[in-house]
Amino acid sequence: MNGIDFLSEFVVTGSLRGLRIDSPVGDVDRVMEGDYIDAVDGGGLVMRRDYGLMEFGFNSDSEFGWVLKGCGIQLHRLPYSPDLLEELRRDMGIDFQPYTTWGELNQGISRHSGEGMEVSDQDTFLKYRMSSTKVSVIVNNANEERDDYVGYGDVWAVHLG
């Protein structure tokens, strides 16, 4: 699967490979491949799990254990991480490019949904949000050229939550 299709499906469905808000941590373990780092804080009530490109946030629930409260795809890490691009192809079967433009992603989203997205200005970023799925696309709005950092009009990250 290419990166645009993967991201478009995430935005339109609000599901990352079947993972949704309130999914238990065990579901994330079954879906995700590769190494990760866990960081627990907030007095043991909040956990962040970082897989490199994808990050998951959990809250502790006395009945269900760790439950998903948000996740993000950190596309801004790809231009300087060729090893991460290869890892995604190998472990998840997703072919991302180092840069994803908002234009490309918006076309992909439009193929799968007729719903418009709310836009807000976040200073050097624009935030496009699909309210029905609670997924936001953060786009670099600073007048910068690409290098080992995303440039103007490139997607910085995609977040659920």
PDB file of C-alpha atoms in Angstrom:
ATOM      1  CA  MET A   1       0.000   0.000   0.000  1.00  0.00           C
ATOM      2  CA  ASN A   2       1.320   3.472  -0.728  1.00  0.00           C
ATOM      3  CA  GLY A   3       1.530   6.180   1.920  1.00  0.00           C
ATOM      4  CA  ILE A   4      -1.193   8.382   0.400  1.00  0.00           C
ATOM      5  CA  ASP A   5      -3.744   5.536   0.456  1.00  0.00           C
ATOM      6  CA  PHE A   6      -2.772   4.596   4.014  1.00  0.00           C
ATOM      7  CA  LEU A   7      -3.101   8.175   5.262  1.00  0.00           C
ATOM      8  CA  SER A   8      -6.340   8.812   3.335  1.00  0.00           C
ATOM      9  CA  GLU A   9      -7.947   5.733   4.855  1.00  0.00           C
ATOM     10  CA  PHE A  10      -6.852   6.856   8.325  1.00  0.00           C
ATOM     11  CA  VAL A  11      -8.336  10.346   7.873  1.00  0.00           C
ATOM     12  CA  VAL A  12     -11.644   9.112   6.403  1.00  0.00           C
ATOM     13  CA  THR A  13     -12.245   6.215   8.821  1.00  0.00           C
ATOM     14  CA  GLY A  14     -10.632   7.439  12.039  1.00  0.00           C
ATOM     15  CA  SER A  15      -9.059   3.994  12.289  1.00  0.00           C
ATOM     16  CA  LEU A  16      -5.386   3.096  12.042  1.00  0.00           C
ATOM     17  CA  ARG A  17      -5.305  -0.537  10.922  1.00  0.00           C
ATOM     18  CA  GLY A  18      -8.428  -1.191  13.000  1.00  0.00           C
ATOM     19  CA  LEU A  19      -7.212   0.774  16.032  1.00  0.00           C
ATOM     20  CA  ARG A  20      -9.611   3.399  17.348  1.00  0.00           C
ATOM     21  CA  ILE A  21     -10.006   5.560  20.415  1.00  0.00           C
ATOM     22  CA  ASP A  22     -10.508   3.292  23.463  1.00  0.00           C
ATOM     23  CA  SER A  23      -8.762   0.278  21.856  1.00  0.00           C
ATOM     24  CA  PRO A  24      -6.809  -1.663  24.502  1.00  0.00           C
ATOM     25  CA  VAL A  25      -3.016  -1.711  24.382  1.00  0.00           C
ATOM     26  CA  GLY A  26      -3.155  -5.425  23.475  1.00  0.00           C
ATOM     27  CA  ASP A  27      -4.785  -4.507  20.158  1.00  0.00           C
ATOM     28  CA  VAL A  28      -1.908  -2.147  19.401  1.00  0.00           C
ATOM     29  CA  ASP A  29       0.526  -4.979  20.199  1.00  0.00           C
ATOM     30  CA  ARG A  30      -1.261  -7.246  17.691  1.00  0.00           C
ATOM     31  CA  VAL A  31      -1.369  -4.634  14.909  1.00  0.00           C
ATOM     32  CA  MET A  32       1.992  -2.904  15.129  1.00  0.00           C
ATOM     33  CA  GLU A  33       5.326  -4.367  14.075  1.00  0.00           C
ATOM     34  CA  GLY A  34       8.801  -3.361  15.129  1.00  0.00           C
ATOM     35  CA  ASP A  35      10.495  -1.921  18.169  1.00  0.00           C
ATOM     36  CA  TYR A  36       9.005   0.780  20.361  1.00  0.00           C
ATOM     37  CA  ILE A  37       9.750   2.892  23.398  1.00  0.00           C
ATOM     38  CA  ASP A  38       7.231   3.348  26.226  1.00  0.00           C
ATOM     39  CA  ALA A  39       7.261   6.423  28.445  1.00  0.00           C
ATOM     40  CA  VAL A  40       4.928   6.468  31.455  1.00  0.00           C
ATOM     41  CA  ASP A  41       4.232   9.710  33.285  1.00  0.00           C
ATOM     42  CA  GLY A  42       1.373  11.616  34.895  1.00  0.00           C
ATOM     43  CA  GLY A  43       1.752   9.600  38.063  1.00  0.00           C
ATOM     44  CA  GLY A  44       1.479   6.355  36.099  1.00  0.00           C
ATOM     45  CA  LEU A  45      -1.803   7.364  34.455  1.00  0.00           C
ATOM     46  CA  VAL A  46      -0.515   8.294  30.977  1.00  0.00           C
ATOM     47  CA  MET A  47       1.704   6.335  28.589  1.00  0.00           C
ATOM     48  CA  ARG A  48       3.210   7.267  25.240  1.00  0.00           C
ATOM     49  CA  ARG A  49       4.393   4.506  22.924  1.00  0.00           C
ATOM     50  CA  ASP A  50       6.718   5.565  20.104  1.00  0.00           C
ATOM     51  CA  TYR A  51       7.326   3.292  17.091  1.00  0.00           C
ATOM     52  CA  GLY A  52       9.384   5.876  15.193  1.00  0.00           C
ATOM     53  CA  LEU A  53       6.840   7.076  12.660  1.00  0.00           C
ATOM     54  CA  MET A  54       3.763   6.310  14.729  1.00  0.00           C
ATOM     55  CA  GLU A  55       3.071   7.347  18.304  1.00  0.00           C
ATOM     56  CA  PHE A  56       0.229   6.189  20.514  1.00  0.00           C
ATOM     57  CA  GLY A  57      -1.091   7.816  23.672  1.00  0.00           C
ATOM     58  CA  PHE A  58      -2.827   5.765  26.378  1.00  0.00           C
ATOM     59  CA  ASN A  59      -4.637   6.492  29.595  1.00  0.00           C
ATOM     60  CA  SER A  60      -4.771   4.021  32.441  1.00  0.00           C
ATOM     61  CA  ASP A  61      -8.239   2.602  33.006  1.00  0.00           C
ATOM     62  CA  SER A  62      -8.870   0.611  36.197  1.00  0.00           C
ATOM     63  CA  GLU A  63     -11.189  -1.789  34.376  1.00  0.00           C
ATOM     64  CA  PHE A  64      -9.441  -2.197  31.001  1.00  0.00           C
ATOM     65  CA  GLY A  65      -5.776  -1.337  31.660  1.00  0.00           C
ATOM     66  CA  TRP A  66      -4.130   0.957  29.094  1.00  0.00           C
ATOM     67  CA  VAL A  67      -6.614   2.306  26.518  1.00  0.00           C
ATOM     68  CA  LEU A  68      -5.842   4.322  23.401  1.00  0.00           C
ATOM     69  CA  LYS A  69      -6.679   8.024  23.644  1.00  0.00           C
ATOM     70  CA  GLY A  70      -4.871   9.265  20.556  1.00  0.00           C
ATOM     71  CA  CYS A  71      -2.289   8.447  17.955  1.00  0.00           C
ATOM     72  CA  GLY A  72      -0.216  10.246  15.384  1.00  0.00           C
ATOM     73  CA  ILE A  73       1.795   9.595  12.275  1.00  0.00           C
ATOM     74  CA  GLN A  74       4.881  11.819  12.471  1.00  0.00           C
ATOM     75  CA  LEU A  75       5.661  12.327   8.769  1.00  0.00           C
ATOM     76  CA  HIS A  76       8.184  15.083   9.540  1.00  0.00           C
ATOM     77  CA  ARG A  77      10.607  12.336  10.647  1.00  0.00           C
ATOM     78  CA  LEU A  78      10.806  10.688   7.215  1.00  0.00           C
ATOM     79  CA  PRO A  79      13.080  13.087   5.267  1.00  0.00           C
ATOM     80  CA  TYR A  80      16.025  12.451   7.589  1.00  0.00           C
ATOM     81  CA  SER A  81      15.274   8.769   8.299  1.00  0.00           C
ATOM     82  CA  PRO A  82      15.819   6.555   5.229  1.00  0.00           C
ATOM     83  CA  ASP A  83      16.075   3.554   7.567  1.00  0.00           C
ATOM     84  CA  LEU A  84      12.566   4.326   8.844  1.00  0.00           C
ATOM     85  CA  LEU A  85      11.220   4.344   5.277  1.00  0.00           C
ATOM     86  CA  GLU A  86      12.692   0.883   4.682  1.00  0.00           C
ATOM     87  CA  GLU A  87      11.427  -0.390   8.038  1.00  0.00           C
ATOM     88  CA  LEU A  88       7.859   0.704   7.141  1.00  0.00           C
ATOM     89  CA  ARG A  89       8.045  -1.133   3.804  1.00  0.00           C
ATOM     90  CA  ARG A  90       9.418  -4.275   5.421  1.00  0.00           C
ATOM     91  CA  ASP A  91       7.360  -4.428   8.635  1.00  0.00           C
ATOM     92  CA  MET A  92       4.053  -2.869   7.599  1.00  0.00           C
ATOM     93  CA  GLY A  93       3.976  -3.054   3.803  1.00  0.00           C
ATOM     94  CA  ILE A  94       3.529   0.712   3.493  1.00  0.00           C
ATOM     95  CA  ASP A  95       5.517   2.578   0.855  1.00  0.00           C
ATOM     96  CA  PHE A  96       5.922   6.153   2.094  1.00  0.00           C
ATOM     97  CA  GLN A  97       7.899   8.791   0.250  1.00  0.00           C
ATOM     98  CA  PRO A  98      10.178  11.126   2.222  1.00  0.00           C
ATOM     99  CA  TYR A  99       7.690  13.983   1.694  1.00  0.00           C
ATOM    100  CA  THR A 100       3.876  14.003   1.421  1.00  0.00           C
ATOM    101  CA  THR A 101       2.223  17.146   0.124  1.00  0.00           C
ATOM    102  CA  TRP A 102      -1.158  18.347   1.332  1.00  0.00           C
ATOM    103  CA  GLY A 103      -2.298  18.460  -2.311  1.00  0.00           C
ATOM    104  CA  GLU A 104      -1.563  14.747  -2.798  1.00  0.00           C
ATOM    105  CA  LEU A 105      -3.184  13.751   0.480  1.00  0.00           C
ATOM    106  CA  ASN A 106      -6.221  15.970  -0.092  1.00  0.00           C
ATOM    107  CA  GLN A 107      -6.804  14.284  -3.469  1.00  0.00           C
ATOM    108  CA  GLY A 108      -6.587  10.872  -1.793  1.00  0.00           C
ATOM    109  CA  ILE A 109      -9.046  11.913   0.905  1.00  0.00           C
ATOM    110  CA  SER A 110     -11.445  13.320  -1.712  1.00  0.00           C
ATOM    111  CA  ARG A 111     -11.486   9.964  -3.553  1.00  0.00           C
ATOM    112  CA  HIS A 112     -12.797   8.286  -0.374  1.00  0.00           C
ATOM    113  CA  SER A 113     -15.020  10.962   1.166  1.00  0.00           C
ATOM    114  CA  GLY A 114     -17.178  13.877   0.133  1.00  0.00           C
ATOM    115  CA  GLU A 115     -16.945  15.406   3.597  1.00  0.00           C
ATOM    116  CA  GLY A 116     -15.107  18.686   3.796  1.00  0.00           C
ATOM    117  CA  MET A 117     -12.450  19.430   6.355  1.00  0.00           C
ATOM    118  CA  GLU A 118     -12.374  22.345   8.764  1.00  0.00           C
ATOM    119  CA  VAL A 119      -9.219  24.435   8.481  1.00  0.00           C
ATOM    120  CA  SER A 120      -7.578  26.556  11.144  1.00  0.00           C
ATOM    121  CA  ASP A 121      -4.406  28.599  11.137  1.00  0.00           C
ATOM    122  CA  GLN A 122      -1.855  27.435  13.700  1.00  0.00           C
ATOM    123  CA  ASP A 123       0.812  30.088  13.008  1.00  0.00           C
ATOM    124  CA  THR A 124       3.451  28.202  10.960  1.00  0.00           C
ATOM    125  CA  PHE A 125       1.050  25.292  10.376  1.00  0.00           C
ATOM    126  CA  LEU A 126      -2.435  24.795   8.969  1.00  0.00           C
ATOM    127  CA  LYS A 127      -4.663  22.244  10.657  1.00  0.00           C
ATOM    128  CA  TYR A 128      -7.228  20.402   8.516  1.00  0.00           C
ATOM    129  CA  ARG A 129      -9.699  18.416  10.621  1.00  0.00           C
ATOM    130  CA  MET A 130     -12.357  15.897   9.626  1.00  0.00           C
ATOM    131  CA  SER A 131     -14.828  16.337  12.470  1.00  0.00           C
ATOM    132  CA  SER A 132     -16.661  13.034  11.920  1.00  0.00           C
ATOM    133  CA  THR A 133     -13.499  10.975  12.477  1.00  0.00           C
ATOM    134  CA  LYS A 134     -11.571  13.342  14.792  1.00  0.00           C
ATOM    135  CA  VAL A 135      -8.506  13.124  12.562  1.00  0.00           C
ATOM    136  CA  SER A 136      -6.369  16.203  11.881  1.00  0.00           C
ATOM    137  CA  VAL A 137      -3.754  16.796   9.199  1.00  0.00           C
ATOM    138  CA  ILE A 138      -1.033  19.273  10.192  1.00  0.00           C
ATOM    139  CA  VAL A 139       0.547  21.017   7.185  1.00  0.00           C
ATOM    140  CA  ASN A 140       3.685  23.162   7.146  1.00  0.00           C
ATOM    141  CA  ASN A 141       2.582  26.713   6.317  1.00  0.00           C
ATOM    142  CA  ALA A 142       5.980  28.360   6.808  1.00  0.00           C
ATOM    143  CA  ASN A 143       7.731  29.564   3.700  1.00  0.00           C
ATOM    144  CA  GLU A 144      10.523  27.002   3.898  1.00  0.00           C
ATOM    145  CA  GLU A 145      12.244  24.844   1.308  1.00  0.00           C
ATOM    146  CA  ARG A 146      12.595  21.114   1.712  1.00  0.00           C
ATOM    147  CA  ASP A 147      15.819  19.661   3.054  1.00  0.00           C
ATOM    148  CA  ASP A 148      16.000  17.200   5.939  1.00  0.00           C
ATOM    149  CA  TYR A 149      12.871  18.982   7.146  1.00  0.00           C
ATOM    150  CA  VAL A 150       9.464  19.182   5.462  1.00  0.00           C
ATOM    151  CA  GLY A 151       8.876  22.298   3.350  1.00  0.00           C
ATOM    152  CA  TYR A 152       5.980  24.586   2.613  1.00  0.00           C
ATOM    153  CA  GLY A 153       2.784  22.631   1.846  1.00  0.00           C
ATOM    154  CA  ASP A 154       4.153  19.326   3.145  1.00  0.00           C
ATOM    155  CA  VAL A 155       2.272  17.272   5.731  1.00  0.00           C
ATOM    156  CA  TRP A 156       3.959  17.448   9.141  1.00  0.00           C
ATOM    157  CA  ALA A 157       1.773  14.881  10.911  1.00  0.00           C
ATOM    158  CA  VAL A 158      -1.659  13.229  10.979  1.00  0.00           C
ATOM    159  CA  HIS A 159      -3.354  12.865  14.394  1.00  0.00           C
ATOM    160  CA  LEU A 160      -6.379  11.053  15.782  1.00  0.00           C
ATOM    161  CA  GLY A 161      -7.829  12.404  18.967  1.00  0.00           C
TER     162      GLY A 161
END
